[in-house]
Amino acid sequence: MNKIVQDLKIYYKNGDLAQKIIFWNVAISIVFFLLQAFYPPAKDLILNWFSLSAAGYTSLLKPWSYFTYAFLHADIFHLLSNIIMLHFAAKLFYTYFKNMQFLTVFFGGVVFAGIIYILASVLFNMQNVLVGASAGVLAVLFAVVSYNPHYEVRLILIGKVKLWMIGLFLILFFIIQIPTSNLGGHIAHFAGLFFGWFYTKLLFKGTDLALIPEKTAAYFNFKRKKTPFKKVYHNKNKAPQKNKNLSDLNDLDKQKRIDDILDKISQSGYDSLTQVEKDFLFRAGKN
């Protein structure tokens, strides 16, 4: 048992974001199912707080539920279908995209589907709740389908099929299911796959939604670091050494000079170096 726990920890630590999301879905759902079986009042409390309610005013009071509903599942088959499809879709996704893009597409699909679900609940007077990661999973899958629809994959018992065929099959399957049951769930499915398609279309036009948080973070980091640059490295005592040739320094002074330059790079970046410092570092690297 100890060995299994250790293996799971290593797998989680070394896994990509898709694997981590699968871990959290499985862990939370298992706890949810156990409570459902042995202590239903606690299950009802969790469902009330973390599922997405069709009552629009309720969802406004619980904004976190636009994310957390993706980590609850109705039953074990609902969970298994989502994590199997997420594993399949993520493998394809990482062929073309990166972690930040996966995070953007998955949670973008989840939140967008939640918003559409709430709007649809007003139009169709739905009174149920939304749970499951299907919208995020479909967003990831259809981002890849839109990016390379003619990519071939091999399916068990079927053989080679193109991604556009899988996408078309899922769309037709959801359409056929609409009259039978779970109207809200199917609306969320279509919203999720639309978000994945839309993400790729924007990408083809030069807009990557995944870069928005990165650009925002870079902006604030720049603002925060801008002021200290002049104060940290304005040292008159070291100025004469900057004009010394590499051959004029003994080994101790040379190493100290290199360490000072490397410290400056680690704090302020390579572009903060003067031309003299860059030349010194270049010549030191050649020796």
mmCIF file of C-alpha atoms in Angstrom:
data_model
loop_
_atom_site.group_PDB
_atom_site.id
_atom_site.type_symbol
_atom_site.label_atom_id
_atom_site.label_comp_id
_atom_site.label_asym_id
_atom_site.label_seq_id
_atom_site.Cartn_x
_atom_site.Cartn_y
_atom_site.Cartn_z
ATOM 1 C CA MET A 1 0.000 0.000 0.000
ATOM 2 C CA ASN A 2 2.853 2.323 0.899
ATOM 3 C CA LYS A 3 4.454 1.590 -2.457
ATOM 4 C CA ILE A 4 1.239 2.430 -4.315
ATOM 5 C CA VAL A 5 0.925 5.769 -2.490
ATOM 6 C CA GLN A 6 4.553 6.622 -3.298
ATOM 7 C CA ASP A 7 4.032 5.728 -6.976
ATOM 8 C CA LEU A 8 0.937 7.914 -7.123
ATOM 9 C CA LYS A 9 2.830 10.834 -5.560
ATOM 10 C CA ILE A 10 5.636 10.511 -8.121
ATOM 11 C CA TYR A 11 3.143 10.193 -10.986
ATOM 12 C CA TYR A 12 1.278 13.280 -9.777
ATOM 13 C CA LYS A 13 4.445 15.333 -9.252
ATOM 14 C CA ASN A 14 5.891 14.495 -12.680
ATOM 15 C CA GLY A 15 2.611 14.649 -14.571
ATOM 16 C CA ASP A 16 1.360 17.458 -16.768
ATOM 17 C CA LEU A 17 -1.666 19.616 -15.928
ATOM 18 C CA ALA A 18 -4.072 17.167 -17.541
ATOM 19 C CA GLN A 19 -2.850 14.361 -15.286
ATOM 20 C CA LYS A 20 -3.160 16.589 -12.227
ATOM 21 C CA ILE A 21 -6.743 17.494 -13.145
ATOM 22 C CA ILE A 22 -7.538 13.795 -13.587
ATOM 23 C CA PHE A 23 -6.080 13.117 -10.132
ATOM 24 C CA TRP A 24 -8.219 15.818 -8.523
ATOM 25 C CA ASN A 25 -11.353 14.647 -10.328
ATOM 26 C CA VAL A 26 -10.851 11.068 -9.175
ATOM 27 C CA ALA A 27 -9.958 12.002 -5.576
ATOM 28 C CA ILE A 28 -12.857 14.431 -5.100
ATOM 29 C CA SER A 29 -15.369 12.137 -6.795
ATOM 30 C CA ILE A 30 -14.356 9.159 -4.658
ATOM 31 C CA VAL A 31 -14.948 11.193 -1.496
ATOM 32 C CA PHE A 32 -18.263 12.403 -2.951
ATOM 33 C CA PHE A 33 -19.400 8.845 -3.785
ATOM 34 C CA LEU A 34 -18.441 7.559 -0.326
ATOM 35 C CA LEU A 35 -20.429 10.328 1.327
ATOM 36 C CA GLN A 36 -23.334 9.595 -0.983
ATOM 37 C CA ALA A 37 -23.290 5.967 0.114
ATOM 38 C CA PHE A 38 -22.629 6.363 3.852
ATOM 39 C CA TYR A 39 -23.597 9.909 4.846
ATOM 40 C CA PRO A 40 -26.029 11.531 2.360
ATOM 41 C CA PRO A 41 -26.456 14.806 4.316
ATOM 42 C CA ALA A 42 -22.764 15.635 3.804
ATOM 43 C CA LYS A 43 -23.093 14.737 0.119
ATOM 44 C CA ASP A 44 -26.059 17.095 -0.217
ATOM 45 C CA LEU A 45 -24.082 19.883 1.473
ATOM 46 C CA ILE A 46 -21.150 19.491 -0.948
ATOM 47 C CA LEU A 47 -23.512 19.327 -3.918
ATOM 48 C CA ASN A 48 -25.268 22.475 -2.775
ATOM 49 C CA TRP A 49 -22.050 24.457 -2.367
ATOM 50 C CA PHE A 50 -19.954 23.277 -5.310
ATOM 51 C CA SER A 51 -22.317 22.259 -8.111
ATOM 52 C CA LEU A 52 -23.627 24.888 -10.542
ATOM 53 C CA SER A 53 -27.259 25.607 -9.807
ATOM 54 C CA ALA A 54 -29.674 26.334 -12.644
ATOM 55 C CA ALA A 55 -31.088 29.149 -10.517
ATOM 56 C CA GLY A 56 -29.113 32.116 -11.828
ATOM 57 C CA TYR A 57 -29.236 34.163 -8.631
ATOM 58 C CA THR A 58 -27.807 31.200 -6.668
ATOM 59 C CA SER A 59 -24.806 30.914 -8.976
ATOM 60 C CA LEU A 60 -24.100 34.614 -8.543
ATOM 61 C CA LEU A 61 -23.850 34.082 -4.796
ATOM 62 C CA LYS A 62 -21.416 31.184 -5.395
ATOM 63 C CA PRO A 63 -19.092 32.352 -8.207
ATOM 64 C CA TRP A 64 -16.598 29.573 -7.422
ATOM 65 C CA SER A 65 -19.210 27.055 -8.575
ATOM 66 C CA TYR A 66 -18.475 28.041 -12.202
ATOM 67 C CA PHE A 67 -15.174 26.149 -11.691
ATOM 68 C CA THR A 68 -15.886 23.592 -8.985
ATOM 69 C CA TYR A 69 -18.812 21.876 -10.697
ATOM 70 C CA ALA A 70 -16.268 20.291 -13.059
ATOM 71 C CA PHE A 71 -14.822 18.230 -10.175
ATOM 72 C CA LEU A 72 -18.110 16.585 -9.126
ATOM 73 C CA HIS A 73 -19.689 13.690 -11.028
ATOM 74 C CA ALA A 74 -23.094 12.074 -10.926
ATOM 75 C CA ASP A 75 -21.797 8.480 -10.756
ATOM 76 C CA ILE A 76 -18.765 6.299 -11.422
ATOM 77 C CA PHE A 77 -19.597 5.859 -15.131
ATOM 78 C CA HIS A 78 -19.861 9.622 -15.568
ATOM 79 C CA LEU A 79 -16.426 9.999 -13.951
ATOM 80 C CA LEU A 80 -14.780 7.204 -15.952
ATOM 81 C CA SER A 81 -16.072 8.466 -19.308
ATOM 82 C CA ASN A 82 -14.742 11.953 -18.585
ATOM 83 C CA ILE A 83 -11.276 10.967 -17.376
ATOM 84 C CA ILE A 84 -10.787 8.471 -20.232
ATOM 85 C CA MET A 85 -11.760 11.076 -22.785
ATOM 86 C CA LEU A 86 -9.657 13.741 -21.058
ATOM 87 C CA HIS A 87 -6.618 11.453 -21.115
ATOM 88 C CA PHE A 88 -7.178 10.782 -24.839
ATOM 89 C CA ALA A 89 -7.816 14.457 -25.697
ATOM 90 C CA ALA A 90 -4.872 15.740 -23.631
ATOM 91 C CA LYS A 91 -2.403 13.401 -25.373
ATOM 92 C CA LEU A 92 -3.484 14.875 -28.695
ATOM 93 C CA PHE A 93 -3.568 18.417 -27.316
ATOM 94 C CA TYR A 94 0.036 18.328 -26.072
ATOM 95 C CA THR A 95 1.162 17.358 -29.574
ATOM 96 C CA TYR A 96 0.523 20.953 -30.637
ATOM 97 C CA PHE A 97 0.008 23.031 -27.491
ATOM 98 C CA LYS A 98 1.556 23.768 -24.085
ATOM 99 C CA ASN A 99 0.505 23.632 -20.432
ATOM 100 C CA MET A 100 -0.773 27.204 -20.193
ATOM 101 C CA GLN A 101 -2.855 26.683 -23.331
ATOM 102 C CA PHE A 102 -4.313 23.490 -21.880
ATOM 103 C CA LEU A 103 -5.249 25.302 -18.683
ATOM 104 C CA THR A 104 -6.875 28.111 -20.666
ATOM 105 C CA VAL A 105 -8.866 25.813 -22.936
ATOM 106 C CA PHE A 106 -10.009 23.416 -20.207
ATOM 107 C CA PHE A 107 -11.140 25.983 -17.640
ATOM 108 C CA GLY A 108 -12.257 28.402 -20.340
ATOM 109 C CA GLY A 109 -14.571 25.668 -21.635
ATOM 110 C CA VAL A 110 -15.798 24.922 -18.108
ATOM 111 C CA VAL A 111 -16.610 28.550 -17.278
ATOM 112 C CA PHE A 112 -18.095 29.363 -20.688
ATOM 113 C CA ALA A 113 -20.301 26.258 -20.524
ATOM 114 C CA GLY A 114 -21.409 27.278 -17.039
ATOM 115 C CA ILE A 115 -22.464 30.711 -18.250
ATOM 116 C CA ILE A 116 -24.381 29.277 -21.222
ATOM 117 C CA TYR A 117 -26.011 26.727 -18.922
ATOM 118 C CA ILE A 118 -27.269 29.464 -16.603
ATOM 119 C CA LEU A 119 -28.641 31.479 -19.542
ATOM 120 C CA ALA A 120 -30.341 28.380 -20.951
ATOM 121 C CA SER A 121 -31.858 27.576 -17.557
ATOM 122 C CA VAL A 122 -33.647 30.926 -17.668
ATOM 123 C CA LEU A 123 -34.978 30.280 -21.189
ATOM 124 C CA PHE A 124 -36.053 26.665 -20.600
ATOM 125 C CA ASN A 125 -36.946 26.953 -16.904
ATOM 126 C CA MET A 126 -34.538 24.214 -15.820
ATOM 127 C CA GLN A 127 -34.338 23.457 -12.106
ATOM 128 C CA ASN A 128 -31.475 20.950 -11.842
ATOM 129 C CA VAL A 129 -27.734 21.363 -11.168
ATOM 130 C CA LEU A 130 -24.706 20.936 -13.427
ATOM 131 C CA VAL A 131 -21.793 18.644 -12.521
ATOM 132 C CA GLY A 132 -18.977 17.019 -14.464
ATOM 133 C CA ALA A 133 -15.872 17.942 -16.447
ATOM 134 C CA SER A 134 -17.410 17.183 -19.853
ATOM 135 C CA ALA A 135 -17.399 20.804 -21.058
ATOM 136 C CA GLY A 136 -13.689 21.229 -20.334
ATOM 137 C CA VAL A 137 -12.860 17.845 -21.851
ATOM 138 C CA LEU A 138 -14.768 18.638 -25.045
ATOM 139 C CA ALA A 139 -13.127 22.065 -25.255
ATOM 140 C CA VAL A 140 -9.697 20.392 -25.205
ATOM 141 C CA LEU A 141 -10.718 17.765 -27.754
ATOM 142 C CA PHE A 142 -12.346 20.174 -30.199
ATOM 143 C CA ALA A 143 -9.417 22.589 -29.983
ATOM 144 C CA VAL A 144 -7.321 19.778 -31.472
ATOM 145 C CA VAL A 145 -10.039 18.741 -33.926
ATOM 146 C CA SER A 146 -10.180 22.325 -35.204
ATOM 147 C CA TYR A 147 -6.388 22.622 -35.316
ATOM 148 C CA ASN A 148 -5.766 19.459 -37.358
ATOM 149 C CA PRO A 149 -9.047 17.789 -38.377
ATOM 150 C CA HIS A 150 -7.317 15.287 -40.694
ATOM 151 C CA TYR A 151 -4.991 13.886 -38.017
ATOM 152 C CA GLU A 152 -5.460 10.110 -37.815
ATOM 153 C CA VAL A 153 -5.792 8.154 -34.563
ATOM 154 C CA ARG A 154 -6.259 4.435 -33.987
ATOM 155 C CA LEU A 155 -9.298 3.416 -31.952
ATOM 156 C CA ILE A 156 -9.766 -0.017 -30.396
ATOM 157 C CA LEU A 157 -12.073 -2.280 -32.467
ATOM 158 C CA ILE A 158 -12.458 0.430 -35.115
ATOM 159 C CA GLY A 159 -9.006 1.178 -36.508
ATOM 160 C CA LYS A 160 -7.764 4.427 -37.968
ATOM 161 C CA VAL A 161 -10.135 7.391 -38.029
ATOM 162 C CA LYS A 162 -9.640 11.097 -38.569
ATOM 163 C CA LEU A 163 -10.301 13.600 -35.813
ATOM 164 C CA TRP A 164 -13.076 15.335 -37.720
ATOM 165 C CA MET A 165 -14.967 12.017 -37.798
ATOM 166 C CA ILE A 166 -14.758 11.736 -33.995
ATOM 167 C CA GLY A 167 -15.925 15.332 -33.658
ATOM 168 C CA LEU A 168 -18.859 14.782 -36.030
ATOM 169 C CA PHE A 169 -19.885 11.586 -34.233
ATOM 170 C CA LEU A 170 -19.951 13.346 -30.846
ATOM 171 C CA ILE A 171 -21.985 16.265 -32.191
ATOM 172 C CA LEU A 172 -24.564 13.914 -33.741
ATOM 173 C CA PHE A 173 -24.649 11.817 -30.557
ATOM 174 C CA PHE A 174 -25.398 14.855 -28.392
ATOM 175 C CA ILE A 175 -28.083 16.077 -30.819
ATOM 176 C CA ILE A 176 -29.816 12.687 -30.753
ATOM 177 C CA GLN A 177 -29.712 12.653 -26.947
ATOM 178 C CA ILE A 178 -31.320 16.105 -26.492
ATOM 179 C CA PRO A 179 -34.991 14.988 -26.664
ATOM 180 C CA THR A 180 -34.463 12.079 -24.256
ATOM 181 C CA SER A 181 -32.858 13.561 -21.140
ATOM 182 C CA ASN A 182 -30.329 15.944 -19.560
ATOM 183 C CA LEU A 183 -30.999 19.004 -21.685
ATOM 184 C CA GLY A 184 -28.788 21.174 -19.475
ATOM 185 C CA GLY A 185 -25.891 18.759 -19.710
ATOM 186 C CA HIS A 186 -26.039 18.656 -23.503
ATOM 187 C CA ILE A 187 -26.203 22.444 -23.689
ATOM 188 C CA ALA A 188 -23.020 22.533 -21.605
ATOM 189 C CA HIS A 189 -21.449 19.970 -23.955
ATOM 190 C CA PHE A 190 -22.099 22.138 -26.993
ATOM 191 C CA ALA A 191 -20.839 25.228 -25.183
ATOM 192 C CA GLY A 192 -17.606 23.440 -24.251
ATOM 193 C CA LEU A 193 -16.869 22.147 -27.731
ATOM 194 C CA PHE A 194 -17.698 25.561 -29.185
ATOM 195 C CA PHE A 195 -15.153 27.186 -26.877
ATOM 196 C CA GLY A 196 -12.457 24.737 -28.018
ATOM 197 C CA TRP A 197 -13.276 25.467 -31.663
ATOM 198 C CA PHE A 198 -13.344 29.217 -31.018
ATOM 199 C CA TYR A 199 -9.981 29.133 -29.204
ATOM 200 C CA THR A 200 -8.283 27.553 -32.223
ATOM 201 C CA LYS A 201 -9.946 29.936 -34.673
ATOM 202 C CA LEU A 202 -8.633 32.895 -32.673
ATOM 203 C CA LEU A 203 -5.216 31.235 -32.598
ATOM 204 C CA PHE A 204 -5.156 31.014 -36.394
ATOM 205 C CA LYS A 205 -5.874 34.744 -36.498
ATOM 206 C CA GLY A 206 -2.928 35.512 -34.223
ATOM 207 C CA THR A 207 -4.703 35.783 -30.844
ATOM 208 C CA ASP A 208 -3.778 33.269 -28.156
ATOM 209 C CA LEU A 209 -6.070 33.572 -25.144
ATOM 210 C CA ALA A 210 -3.474 31.692 -23.076
ATOM 211 C CA LEU A 211 -1.044 34.610 -23.400
ATOM 212 C CA ILE A 212 -3.373 37.068 -21.674
ATOM 213 C CA PRO A 213 -2.500 35.977 -18.085
ATOM 214 C CA GLU A 214 1.199 35.737 -19.037
ATOM 215 C CA LYS A 215 1.222 39.267 -20.465
ATOM 216 C CA THR A 216 -0.631 40.562 -17.418
ATOM 217 C CA ALA A 217 1.860 38.917 -15.059
ATOM 218 C CA ALA A 218 4.791 40.243 -17.091
ATOM 219 C CA TYR A 219 3.359 43.754 -16.943
ATOM 220 C CA PHE A 220 3.069 43.745 -13.166
ATOM 221 C CA ASN A 221 6.495 42.139 -12.714
ATOM 222 C CA PHE A 222 8.016 44.865 -14.876
ATOM 223 C CA LYS A 223 6.315 47.569 -12.875
ATOM 224 C CA ARG A 224 7.443 46.020 -9.616
ATOM 225 C CA LYS A 225 11.093 45.610 -10.639
ATOM 226 C CA LYS A 226 11.581 48.789 -12.579
ATOM 227 C CA THR A 227 12.469 51.104 -9.705
ATOM 228 C CA PRO A 228 15.161 49.105 -7.848
ATOM 229 C CA PHE A 229 17.456 48.619 -10.887
ATOM 230 C CA LYS A 230 19.310 51.921 -10.598
ATOM 231 C CA LYS A 231 19.771 51.676 -6.822
ATOM 232 C CA VAL A 232 20.992 48.096 -6.564
ATOM 233 C CA TYR A 233 23.833 48.311 -9.047
ATOM 234 C CA HIS A 234 25.013 51.883 -8.769
ATOM 235 C CA ASN A 235 28.342 51.179 -7.033
ATOM 236 C CA LYS A 236 31.087 53.694 -7.648
ATOM 237 C CA ASN A 237 33.745 51.540 -6.005
ATOM 238 C CA LYS A 238 33.370 48.850 -8.659
ATOM 239 C CA ALA A 239 33.332 51.156 -11.637
ATOM 240 C CA PRO A 240 37.086 51.147 -12.276
ATOM 241 C CA GLN A 241 37.126 47.352 -12.449
ATOM 242 C CA LYS A 242 34.677 47.316 -15.337
ATOM 243 C CA ASN A 243 37.321 48.710 -17.660
ATOM 244 C CA LYS A 244 39.994 46.202 -16.651
ATOM 245 C CA ASN A 245 40.973 43.531 -19.137
ATOM 246 C CA LEU A 246 40.445 39.902 -18.201
ATOM 247 C CA SER A 247 44.214 39.327 -18.179
ATOM 248 C CA ASP A 248 44.725 42.098 -15.601
ATOM 249 C CA LEU A 249 42.738 40.246 -12.918
ATOM 250 C CA ASN A 250 43.968 37.413 -10.758
ATOM 251 C CA ASP A 251 41.836 34.262 -10.446
ATOM 252 C CA LEU A 252 40.129 35.416 -7.253
ATOM 253 C CA ASP A 253 39.165 38.830 -8.631
ATOM 254 C CA LYS A 254 38.089 37.295 -11.906
ATOM 255 C CA GLN A 255 35.760 34.828 -10.202
ATOM 256 C CA LYS A 256 34.333 37.573 -7.968
ATOM 257 C CA ARG A 257 33.638 39.701 -11.027
ATOM 258 C CA ILE A 258 31.900 36.795 -12.757
ATOM 259 C CA ASP A 259 29.814 36.083 -9.662
ATOM 260 C CA ASP A 260 28.734 39.737 -9.459
ATOM 261 C CA ILE A 261 27.640 39.685 -13.080
ATOM 262 C CA LEU A 262 25.747 36.397 -12.674
ATOM 263 C CA ASP A 263 23.980 37.785 -9.586
ATOM 264 C CA LYS A 264 22.928 40.791 -11.604
ATOM 265 C CA ILE A 265 21.544 38.541 -14.366
ATOM 266 C CA SER A 266 19.590 36.437 -11.874
ATOM 267 C CA GLN A 267 17.950 39.511 -10.347
ATOM 268 C CA SER A 268 17.497 41.813 -13.324
ATOM 269 C CA GLY A 269 17.990 39.749 -16.469
ATOM 270 C CA TYR A 270 20.705 39.654 -19.103
ATOM 271 C CA ASP A 271 19.518 42.873 -20.741
ATOM 272 C CA SER A 272 20.418 44.835 -17.585
ATOM 273 C CA LEU A 273 24.150 44.220 -18.195
ATOM 274 C CA THR A 274 26.323 46.952 -19.658
ATOM 275 C CA GLN A 275 28.211 46.252 -22.853
ATOM 276 C CA VAL A 276 31.472 46.042 -20.849
ATOM 277 C CA GLU A 277 29.965 43.408 -18.567
ATOM 278 C CA LYS A 278 28.657 41.414 -21.517
ATOM 279 C CA ASP A 279 32.076 41.479 -23.182
ATOM 280 C CA PHE A 280 33.785 40.443 -19.941
ATOM 281 C CA LEU A 281 31.403 37.512 -19.465
ATOM 282 C CA PHE A 282 31.853 36.440 -23.074
ATOM 283 C CA ARG A 283 35.665 36.487 -22.829
ATOM 284 C CA ALA A 284 35.580 34.678 -19.473
ATOM 285 C CA GLY A 285 33.462 31.932 -21.023
ATOM 286 C CA LYS A 286 35.989 31.352 -23.742
ATOM 287 C CA ASN A 287 38.882 30.827 -21.286
#
